[in-house]
XYZ file of C-alpha atoms in Angstrom:
509
model
C -22.366 -51.091 -18.343
C -21.003 -49.707 -15.115
C -17.459 -50.312 -16.327
C -18.315 -48.624 -19.615
C -19.867 -45.645 -17.803
C -16.784 -45.328 -15.609
C -14.518 -45.522 -18.636
C -16.546 -42.903 -20.475
C -16.560 -40.630 -17.425
C -12.822 -41.052 -17.035
C -12.282 -40.440 -20.737
C -14.399 -37.306 -20.698
C -12.544 -36.032 -17.630
C -9.199 -36.684 -19.296
C -10.427 -35.027 -22.482
C -11.513 -32.000 -20.435
C -8.096 -31.794 -18.810
C -6.407 -32.259 -22.158
C -8.566 -29.524 -23.723
C -7.739 -27.226 -20.819
C -4.028 -27.975 -21.159
C -4.226 -27.462 -24.924
C -5.945 -24.100 -24.449
C -3.255 -23.084 -21.982
C -0.574 -24.278 -24.380
C -1.977 -22.518 -27.428
C -2.227 -19.196 -25.613
C 1.583 -19.176 -25.647
C 2.170 -21.186 -28.792
C 0.163 -18.760 -30.893
C 3.033 -16.296 -30.656
C 5.810 -18.856 -30.897
C 4.314 -20.372 -34.036
C 3.531 -17.208 -35.977
C 4.538 -17.764 -39.592
C 7.707 -16.476 -41.249
C 8.150 -16.536 -45.042
C 11.601 -17.112 -46.522
C 13.141 -16.430 -43.133
C 11.297 -13.138 -42.595
C 8.164 -12.331 -40.611
C 5.063 -11.859 -42.707
C 3.333 -8.490 -42.545
C 0.679 -9.904 -40.220
C 3.265 -11.631 -38.032
C 5.299 -8.441 -37.717
C 2.264 -6.412 -36.629
C 1.173 -9.041 -34.109
C 4.641 -9.185 -32.553
C 5.011 -5.400 -32.481
C 1.726 -5.178 -30.583
C 2.778 -7.978 -28.252
C 6.119 -6.276 -27.600
C 4.411 -3.028 -26.611
C 1.955 -4.930 -24.409
C 4.682 -6.903 -22.635
C 6.923 -3.892 -22.098
C 4.033 -1.812 -20.789
C 2.808 -4.569 -18.468
C 6.244 -5.075 -16.941
C 6.758 -1.319 -16.664
C 3.472 -1.081 -14.773
C 4.556 -3.752 -12.283
C 8.019 -2.221 -11.856
C 6.505 1.234 -11.324
C 3.762 0.108 -8.928
C 5.076 2.142 -5.936
C 5.020 5.249 -8.156
C 1.560 4.386 -9.485
C 0.363 3.878 -5.902
C 1.636 7.333 -4.895
C 0.357 8.996 -8.058
C -3.086 7.465 -7.540
C -3.291 9.072 -4.102
C -2.035 12.417 -5.404
C -4.349 12.569 -8.424
C -7.405 11.615 -6.378
C -6.573 14.006 -3.560
C -5.761 17.008 -5.734
C -8.879 16.515 -7.858
C -11.057 17.085 -4.786
C -8.960 19.129 -2.354
C -6.525 21.137 -4.481
C -2.758 21.087 -5.006
C 0.249 22.863 -3.554
C 2.644 22.697 -0.634
C 0.101 24.589 1.470
C -2.733 22.055 0.994
C -2.914 19.388 3.700
C -6.193 17.433 3.628
C -7.125 15.976 7.009
C -9.654 13.201 7.581
C -11.145 15.129 10.485
C -13.912 12.642 11.245
C -11.696 9.586 10.647
C -11.299 7.748 7.385
C -14.325 5.711 6.312
C -15.027 3.501 3.302
C -15.960 6.473 1.084
C -12.270 7.220 0.710
C -10.907 4.616 -1.674
C -7.268 4.131 -0.701
C -5.288 1.008 0.100
C -5.637 -0.338 3.688
C -6.287 2.895 5.595
C -6.385 2.986 9.376
C -9.745 4.182 10.698
C -8.450 4.453 14.268
C -6.147 7.431 13.698
C -6.559 10.762 11.951
C -4.771 10.986 8.608
C -3.263 13.998 6.865
C -1.553 13.596 3.483
C 0.128 16.030 1.114
C 2.162 15.900 -2.100
C 4.885 18.477 -2.764
C 7.279 19.177 -5.643
C 10.757 20.360 -4.656
C 11.641 20.816 -8.316
C 8.901 23.447 -8.580
C 9.028 25.077 -5.152
C 12.610 24.372 -4.045
C 13.515 23.137 -0.559
C 10.559 23.087 1.795
C 10.269 23.297 5.566
C 7.603 21.417 7.481
C 7.055 22.968 10.897
C 5.385 20.179 12.859
C 3.821 20.228 16.336
C 4.793 17.704 19.016
C 3.395 14.188 19.325
C 2.807 13.404 15.651
C 3.621 10.182 13.916
C 4.634 10.977 10.371
C 6.717 9.822 7.433
C 8.464 11.732 4.653
C 8.787 9.544 1.570
C 10.059 10.025 -1.957
C 7.722 8.985 -4.764
C 9.032 5.424 -4.727
C 7.785 5.507 -1.119
C 11.310 5.044 0.176
C 11.820 6.706 3.584
C 13.916 9.845 3.038
C 17.300 9.693 4.828
C 18.075 12.280 7.494
C 21.491 13.902 7.835
C 23.448 11.999 10.450
C 22.495 8.579 9.128
C 20.437 7.426 12.088
C 16.901 8.194 10.886
C 15.019 7.519 7.663
C 11.665 9.046 6.855
C 10.231 9.133 10.361
C 8.898 12.376 11.802
C 7.644 12.899 15.333
C 7.462 10.055 17.824
C 9.954 7.836 15.964
C 11.901 10.630 14.278
C 14.939 12.686 15.268
C 12.734 15.069 17.264
C 11.519 12.166 19.444
C 7.985 13.539 19.386
C 8.944 17.065 20.441
C 8.149 18.585 17.064
C 10.356 21.011 15.172
C 11.405 22.182 11.719
C 11.951 19.481 9.105
C 13.861 20.639 6.024
C 13.212 18.606 2.861
C 15.911 19.001 0.192
C 15.729 17.983 -3.487
C 18.144 15.504 -5.103
C 21.746 16.738 -5.328
C 21.128 19.887 -3.281
C 24.398 21.774 -2.744
C 23.125 24.991 -1.190
C 23.390 26.280 2.330
C 21.692 24.250 5.066
C 20.539 26.481 7.928
C 20.918 25.492 11.547
C 17.995 24.390 13.661
C 16.442 21.992 11.145
C 16.196 18.240 10.828
C 17.519 17.743 7.302
C 15.928 15.178 4.937
C 17.529 14.643 1.494
C 15.036 13.219 -0.970
C 15.870 10.953 -3.895
C 13.065 12.499 -5.978
C 11.776 16.038 -6.435
C 8.287 14.841 -5.608
C 7.698 14.016 -1.948
C 4.804 12.351 -0.139
C 4.058 13.754 3.330
C 2.023 11.404 5.519
C 0.996 12.425 9.040
C -1.019 10.599 11.678
C -2.785 12.183 14.633
C -3.897 10.386 17.800
C -7.163 10.944 19.641
C -8.306 9.866 23.070
C -12.070 9.798 22.586
C -13.594 8.748 19.234
C -16.637 10.880 20.116
C -14.519 14.043 20.397
C -11.997 14.439 17.588
C -11.765 18.225 17.737
C -8.562 18.373 19.838
C -6.754 15.959 17.512
C -7.937 17.881 14.429
C -6.752 21.180 15.889
C -3.409 19.638 16.727
C -2.805 18.471 13.147
C -3.751 21.931 11.895
C -0.726 23.368 13.689
C 1.416 21.912 10.870
C 2.980 24.479 8.522
C 4.725 23.825 5.183
C 6.571 26.645 3.384
C 9.605 27.326 1.144
C 13.010 27.628 2.765
C 13.754 31.338 3.414
C 10.238 32.125 2.265
C 8.111 31.703 5.372
C 6.858 35.286 5.442
C 5.620 35.176 1.850
C 4.346 31.598 1.933
C 0.832 30.695 0.897
C -1.601 30.326 3.770
C -2.151 26.730 4.817
C -5.392 25.002 3.878
C -6.741 22.011 5.781
C -9.738 20.679 3.824
C -11.810 18.050 5.619
C -11.530 14.846 3.572
C -13.900 12.762 5.704
C -17.097 11.485 4.165
C -16.139 12.496 0.610
C -16.269 9.966 -2.205
C -12.702 10.130 -3.521
C -10.691 7.539 -5.443
C -7.040 7.463 -4.337
C -6.301 3.898 -5.442
C -3.467 2.886 -7.781
C -4.558 3.600 -11.342
C -5.438 0.431 -13.230
C -6.020 1.882 -16.686
C -4.026 3.687 -19.367
C -3.947 6.913 -17.327
C -1.181 5.268 -15.273
C 1.212 5.796 -18.190
C 0.136 9.404 -18.625
C 0.916 10.055 -14.974
C 4.262 8.274 -15.296
C 5.043 10.621 -18.208
C 4.326 13.614 -15.971
C 6.624 12.179 -13.326
C 9.422 11.489 -15.825
C 9.210 15.120 -16.986
C 9.495 16.241 -13.368
C 12.250 13.840 -12.319
C 14.374 12.725 -15.275
C 17.169 10.463 -14.092
C 16.203 10.995 -10.441
C 13.504 8.455 -11.128
C 15.525 5.488 -12.396
C 18.700 4.303 -14.090
C 19.309 4.024 -17.835
C 17.814 0.534 -18.141
C 14.365 1.410 -16.837
C 14.392 4.859 -18.404
C 15.024 2.883 -21.590
C 12.017 0.677 -20.905
C 9.884 3.781 -20.379
C 11.260 5.213 -23.619
C 10.366 1.980 -25.427
C 6.687 2.625 -24.670
C 6.976 6.295 -25.638
C 7.735 7.986 -22.298
C 10.786 10.273 -22.572
C 11.486 13.447 -20.615
C 10.702 16.561 -22.630
C 9.237 14.700 -25.576
C 5.524 14.430 -26.364
C 3.729 11.262 -25.340
C 1.173 10.857 -28.099
C 0.382 7.196 -28.725
C -2.130 6.615 -31.491
C -5.527 5.073 -30.795
C -4.268 1.536 -31.454
C -1.299 1.948 -29.073
C -3.511 3.541 -26.427
C -5.768 0.499 -26.516
C -2.754 -1.761 -25.962
C -1.514 0.427 -23.077
C -4.980 0.360 -21.527
C -5.031 -3.437 -21.596
C -1.456 -3.610 -20.292
C -2.334 -1.493 -17.250
C -5.421 -3.593 -16.512
C -3.395 -6.787 -16.854
C -0.524 -5.470 -14.746
C -2.922 -4.487 -11.986
C -4.569 -7.918 -12.007
C -1.143 -9.561 -11.903
C -0.275 -7.443 -8.866
C -3.455 -8.620 -7.151
C -2.405 -12.249 -7.729
C 0.964 -11.593 -6.076
C -0.673 -9.515 -3.337
C -2.657 -12.455 -1.942
C 0.250 -14.900 -1.832
C 1.462 -16.253 1.511
C 4.832 -17.090 -0.006
C 6.735 -14.507 -2.048
C 10.079 -14.900 -3.804
C 10.518 -18.232 -2.035
C 9.993 -16.715 1.418
C 7.023 -17.611 3.598
C 5.167 -14.610 4.985
C 3.422 -16.737 7.612
C 4.054 -15.266 11.056
C 3.268 -18.406 13.049
C 3.770 -22.019 12.028
C 0.262 -22.967 13.161
C -1.663 -19.879 11.987
C -2.599 -18.317 8.638
C -1.614 -14.746 9.591
C 1.016 -13.104 7.392
C 3.379 -10.126 7.467
C 5.983 -9.002 4.886
C 8.723 -9.173 7.539
C 7.748 -12.258 9.575
C 11.318 -13.059 10.638
C 12.347 -9.557 11.607
C 14.258 -9.144 14.851
C 14.732 -6.114 17.103
C 18.219 -5.686 15.618
C 17.024 -6.222 12.027
C 13.255 -5.569 11.831
C 12.968 -6.130 8.070
C 14.905 -9.401 7.870
C 16.514 -10.017 4.475
C 15.011 -6.880 2.892
C 15.678 -3.193 3.318
C 13.023 -0.502 3.002
C 13.804 0.026 -0.683
C 12.700 -3.637 -1.110
C 16.199 -4.787 -1.940
C 17.307 -8.204 -0.747
C 20.576 -7.519 1.039
C 21.175 -10.933 2.605
C 23.313 -12.486 -0.135
C 26.587 -11.664 -1.831
C 25.044 -8.713 -3.687
C 21.812 -6.740 -3.253
C 18.989 -7.014 -5.756
C 15.497 -5.632 -6.020
C 12.932 -8.141 -4.780
C 10.378 -7.122 -7.355
C 7.603 -9.464 -6.215
C 7.985 -8.395 -2.576
C 7.620 -4.780 -3.660
C 4.594 -5.604 -5.813
C 3.059 -7.513 -2.866
C 3.419 -4.396 -0.739
C 2.188 -1.699 -3.073
C -0.848 -3.429 -4.536
C -2.442 -3.546 -1.060
C -0.615 -1.046 1.165
C 1.385 2.177 1.180
C 4.076 3.920 3.246
C 6.677 2.276 5.446
C 9.492 3.468 7.684
C 11.911 2.163 10.322
C 9.640 3.509 13.046
C 6.636 1.647 11.664
C 8.403 -1.714 11.570
C 10.440 -1.274 14.754
C 10.544 -4.321 16.976
C 11.232 -2.233 20.072
C 8.646 -3.059 22.760
C 6.026 -0.338 23.156
C 7.017 1.473 19.966
C 5.653 1.644 16.412
C 3.062 -0.902 15.268
C 2.653 -4.531 14.293
C 0.445 -5.564 11.386
C -1.038 -9.067 11.300
C -2.858 -9.892 8.050
C -5.340 -12.669 7.213
C -6.438 -13.461 3.667
C -8.037 -16.787 4.578
C -9.806 -18.676 7.323
C -8.179 -21.418 9.405
C -8.629 -23.910 6.549
C -6.855 -21.692 4.032
C -10.088 -20.697 2.251
C -10.379 -17.018 1.220
C -12.665 -14.913 3.399
C -16.041 -14.279 1.738
C -18.802 -11.873 2.645
C -21.609 -14.420 2.715
C -20.086 -16.589 5.468
C -19.848 -15.989 9.217
C -16.595 -16.189 11.165
C -15.216 -15.839 14.669
C -11.817 -14.424 15.614
C -10.516 -15.068 19.131
C -7.983 -12.635 20.558
C -6.456 -14.118 23.727
C -6.348 -12.113 26.940
C -3.860 -9.308 27.447
C -3.740 -8.119 23.850
C -0.181 -6.797 23.611
C -0.754 -3.201 22.460
C 0.303 -0.299 24.659
C -1.596 2.374 22.685
C -4.510 0.553 21.038
C -5.468 -2.446 18.932
C -7.981 -2.854 16.136
C -9.292 -5.306 13.544
C -10.092 -3.765 10.155
C -11.712 -5.318 7.082
C -10.661 -4.496 3.509
C -12.133 -5.119 0.073
C -10.446 -8.019 -1.728
C -11.063 -6.182 -5.009
C -8.849 -3.166 -4.272
C -7.758 -3.171 -0.581
C -9.857 -0.130 0.369
C -11.906 -0.177 3.564
C -14.811 -2.621 3.358
C -18.020 -0.709 2.566
C -20.243 -2.711 4.913
C -22.883 -0.147 5.862
C -21.340 0.518 9.280
C -19.643 3.854 10.028
C -16.167 2.309 9.924
C -14.798 -1.062 8.835
C -12.739 -1.386 12.035
C -13.391 -2.549 15.579
C -10.883 -2.197 18.372
C -9.959 -1.289 21.900
C -11.295 2.268 21.570
C -14.717 0.777 20.813
C -14.586 -1.177 24.101
C -15.877 -4.557 22.853
C -17.029 -7.063 25.457
C -14.504 -9.516 26.889
C -15.012 -13.142 27.860
C -14.583 -14.320 31.438
C -10.996 -15.377 30.707
C -10.109 -11.925 29.382
C -10.144 -12.925 25.731
C -12.065 -10.961 23.101
C -14.139 -12.531 20.350
C -14.738 -10.606 17.129
C -17.537 -11.820 14.854
C -17.512 -11.234 11.089
C -20.458 -11.950 8.827
C -23.580 -10.599 7.137
C -25.574 -10.718 10.387
C -24.599 -10.112 13.996
C -24.860 -13.139 16.300
C -27.491 -12.686 18.956
C -26.207 -10.506 21.785
C -22.853 -9.876 20.035
C -23.524 -6.712 18.012
C -20.884 -4.742 19.930
C -18.247 -7.322 18.896
C -19.370 -7.611 15.271
C -18.283 -6.196 11.936
C -20.617 -6.647 8.980
C -19.568 -8.254 5.710
C -21.335 -8.174 2.349
C -22.427 -11.325 0.486
C -20.738 -11.571 -2.878
C -17.741 -9.460 -1.806
C -14.490 -11.003 -0.641
C -12.327 -9.253 1.931
C -9.268 -9.607 4.128
C -8.510 -8.551 7.697
C -5.671 -6.742 9.454
C -5.002 -6.720 13.178
C -3.103 -3.591 14.207
C -1.179 -3.574 17.474
C -0.083 0.004 18.146
C 2.770 0.116 20.606
C 3.209 -3.685 20.552
C 4.638 -5.101 23.757
C 7.204 -7.873 24.184
C 4.563 -10.610 23.958
C 3.707 -9.536 20.409
C 7.316 -9.207 19.321
C 8.483 -12.563 20.679
C 5.201 -14.144 19.428
C 4.323 -15.611 22.817
C 0.908 -13.997 22.258
C -0.761 -14.862 18.970
C -4.295 -14.416 17.702
C -6.496 -17.333 16.790
C -7.195 -17.900 13.125
C -10.368 -16.549 11.556
C -12.633 -19.576 12.008
C -15.666 -20.192 9.843
C -18.825 -20.786 11.833
C -20.858 -23.845 10.856
């Protein structure tokens, strides 16, 4: 009987596996085996394949356009609440908390973000005060090159002004007009430009000086400063605003708006052709019928979910993102060197290591499903400059981090960050700051957590604070997965050469 029971159990298990494999197989075979009659598709077959073709094209377009969709999500959410125009610069004056839904924000700096259209307003000047850290990006979130060839995108501390401030002239694609003296000249690849500024504060209990400093920024048309609109600096802190990448059919409507604004600035003939194949053509109406809209809606949802699959991988396009051989921490440029901080990729996400460059599509998807904005200054491997980002999706055993479990993270003594360090928790669902009931989802050097006798710092993560450890604890929420990022601002040599490395996130028994 025992042999019979074992055989039956084994047979049932095999049947379950076979049924699962069959279900997987038929999900693809259904299309491959659609009937043809006398060498031609039947009416039903033709309709099914037309729908599938639209779905596939739209899904792949979504994934290809993810950097644009990321930027557009921020713009649409921001302008809905704070207004639009070159003169509108929302500032998170009380820091950025979990009410602002945006991918992996930093709660330990002040943010200011604006979206301008050079096609509408012409060349624009940003007059920036000293000691900012900012980036000027086109709508693909590629750092905008600066005349002279040495700088890309960076403004302020890592830009051509070296933190002294100045006038930054942003020119539209193909600009042939006069370029006045006394400006740092940025030539954008798209008419639409994303302006991203960061402000530093000394005391988290007194943010007024940092707010006032950011409000010294001025943006106005070239040769039109006297008649420019007055700047507005709405306070974005504490406001429920969704600035995440769109994951529904509205993504295609926003892409249509961008195509109308950009034309062939946006892409080459192949991808403009793909956009046209789903109905998006510059100057032509985008009016899909109800049936097509339903397909586009499902394509956007599927594309977003596919991006989330790629976004949690530790190995992308055959390259391991693991920073240390004996740790689970990852970074998109784990093998970067001071001479070549981004390794085999450039900041347009092209692989330039082989005989010819090509777009590393999965690497770009990995980036823009969870993060936004990048520049040479941000990824610099120069000691004391820029920042290092160390990301954990799992615990030490490779199991995804979950809100119902408790963990400990050990940061060895002498954390190698000249400016500050922090640990921040993000929602697995959408990469926004973890809404955990605490004021901010981050904990770092500015919070002055307790150190151990050996100088190390232990951070505790879980639904309840360990006894006596509340000052070193960040709350998590049962039923909600999350991931963690260590930020080292102004990383020192020990971070860059990896002689200092954090412990893994260890699950407590």
